[in-house]
Tab-separated table of C-alpha atoms in Angstrom:
chain	number	residue	atom	x	y	z
A	2	UNK	CA	1.233	118.897	103.503
A	3	UNK	CA	2.543	122.168	101.715
A	4	UNK	CA	5.414	123.553	100.670
A	5	UNK	CA	5.823	125.732	104.352
A	6	UNK	CA	4.746	122.676	106.188
A	7	UNK	CA	7.791	120.618	104.718
A	8	UNK	CA	9.915	123.307	105.315
A	9	UNK	CA	9.101	123.547	108.748
A	10	UNK	CA	9.551	120.527	109.543
A	11	UNK	CA	12.722	120.161	107.786
A	12	UNK	CA	13.858	122.630	109.407
A	13	UNK	CA	13.506	121.311	113.268
A	14	UNK	CA	15.627	118.217	112.737
A	15	UNK	CA	18.233	118.898	114.717
A	16	UNK	CA	21.360	120.160	112.427
A	17	UNK	CA	19.390	120.771	109.204
A	18	UNK	CA	20.587	123.063	107.064
A	19	UNK	CA	18.826	124.192	103.496
A	20	UNK	CA	20.581	125.285	100.673
A	21	UNK	CA	19.588	126.359	96.765
A	22	UNK	CA	22.531	124.521	95.115
A	23	UNK	CA	21.721	123.822	91.580
A	24	UNK	CA	19.165	126.780	90.129
A	25	UNK	CA	16.584	129.195	92.495
A	26	UNK	CA	13.297	126.539	92.444
A	27	UNK	CA	15.583	123.277	93.644
A	28	UNK	CA	15.564	123.475	97.798
A	29	UNK	CA	17.608	121.308	99.298
A	30	UNK	CA	18.238	120.188	102.858
A	31	UNK	CA	21.386	119.111	104.112
A	32	UNK	CA	22.596	117.392	107.733
A	33	UNK	CA	26.788	117.940	107.769
A	34	UNK	CA	26.761	118.882	104.135
A	35	UNK	CA	24.794	115.554	102.756
A	36	UNK	CA	21.483	115.982	101.446
A	37	UNK	CA	18.152	114.272	102.956
A	38	UNK	CA	15.339	115.788	101.065
A	39	UNK	CA	15.065	117.865	97.881
A	40	UNK	CA	12.224	120.036	96.638
A	41	UNK	CA	10.964	122.203	93.706
A	42	UNK	CA	9.403	125.585	95.689
A	43	UNK	CA	7.986	126.426	92.629
A	44	UNK	CA	5.825	123.399	91.139
A	45	UNK	CA	5.256	121.902	94.698
A	46	UNK	CA	4.161	118.173	93.624
A	47	UNK	CA	6.899	115.880	94.552
A	48	UNK	CA	10.236	115.354	96.877
A	49	UNK	CA	12.793	113.337	97.005
A	50	UNK	CA	13.938	111.514	99.676
A	51	UNK	CA	17.198	108.193	100.772
A	52	UNK	CA	15.546	105.406	101.560
A	53	UNK	CA	16.820	102.124	102.029
A	54	UNK	CA	17.244	99.887	99.117
A	55	UNK	CA	14.726	97.100	99.929
A	56	UNK	CA	12.318	99.206	101.575
A	57	UNK	CA	12.611	102.095	98.511
A	58	UNK	CA	11.119	98.865	96.507
A	59	UNK	CA	8.654	97.913	99.214
A	60	UNK	CA	6.841	101.325	99.597
A	61	UNK	CA	6.940	102.060	95.162
A	62	UNK	CA	4.595	98.771	95.305
A	63	UNK	CA	2.513	99.794	98.109
A	64	UNK	CA	1.848	102.467	97.363
A	65	UNK	CA	0.967	105.121	94.136
A	66	UNK	CA	2.597	108.130	94.993
A	67	UNK	CA	6.436	106.358	95.649
A	68	UNK	CA	8.071	106.553	92.442
A	69	UNK	CA	12.355	105.958	91.464
A	70	UNK	CA	14.017	108.862	92.920
A	71	UNK	CA	13.722	111.616	89.923
A	72	UNK	CA	17.557	112.841	88.742
A	73	UNK	CA	18.759	110.700	91.412
A	74	UNK	CA	20.308	107.034	92.510
A	75	UNK	CA	16.933	104.859	91.748
A	76	UNK	CA	18.078	102.065	94.552
A	77	UNK	CA	18.721	104.753	97.113
A	78	UNK	CA	16.199	107.576	96.622
A	79	UNK	CA	12.154	108.037	96.320
A	80	UNK	CA	10.430	110.185	94.750
A	81	UNK	CA	7.089	111.181	96.979
A	82	UNK	CA	4.302	113.152	95.409
A	83	UNK	CA	2.650	115.161	97.528
A	84	UNK	CA	-1.233	115.131	98.208
A	85	UNK	CA	-1.785	111.935	96.961
A	86	UNK	CA	-2.240	108.773	98.854
A	87	UNK	CA	0.480	108.943	101.210
A	88	UNK	CA	-0.491	111.347	104.262
A	89	UNK	CA	1.515	114.032	106.132
A	90	UNK	CA	2.280	111.816	108.711
A	91	UNK	CA	3.637	108.903	107.116
A	92	UNK	CA	5.381	111.814	104.863
A	93	UNK	CA	7.285	112.639	107.980
A	94	UNK	CA	8.203	109.229	109.185
A	95	UNK	CA	10.001	109.169	105.692
A	96	UNK	CA	11.715	112.284	105.941
A	97	UNK	CA	13.076	111.293	109.636
A	98	UNK	CA	14.082	107.661	107.721
A	99	UNK	CA	15.946	110.364	105.523
A	100	UNK	CA	17.743	111.481	107.471
A	101	UNK	CA	18.538	109.476	110.076
A	102	UNK	CA	20.171	107.388	107.086
A	103	UNK	CA	21.745	109.929	106.642
A	104	UNK	CA	23.630	110.526	110.035
A	105	UNK	CA	24.212	106.492	110.206
A	106	UNK	CA	27.360	108.114	107.596
A	107	UNK	CA	28.466	110.351	108.705
A	108	UNK	CA	31.371	110.440	111.561
A	109	UNK	CA	30.595	110.044	114.659
A	110	UNK	CA	31.612	113.769	115.914
A	111	UNK	CA	29.558	115.334	113.260
A	112	UNK	CA	26.279	112.992	114.491
A	113	UNK	CA	23.817	114.437	116.669
A	114	UNK	CA	22.639	112.808	119.890
A	115	UNK	CA	19.790	111.357	118.122
A	116	UNK	CA	20.252	107.998	117.458
């Protein structure tokens, strides 16, 4: 997966927006103002994704590319190194998981009709 494919996939999810809130390198994808994915666009080496805490531990034990979230709450976020032992379809599944986890925290009035 490359940065353009990641961006296209994230923006294909309903109500997802993108911003550079921290600097001109860190692209963040949001739903209703809550982060679902972060990536450095200058050095596209990894992405940060929200993850269920139990699943996060399981993924870190299973995949070499999955580490505790860099500069994030390590209980709820993973850093996934791209183009290693995680293929694009699995990465897309994890992006959707992150998206759905965030949706569950939103008030019903702000949730898309997907879950």
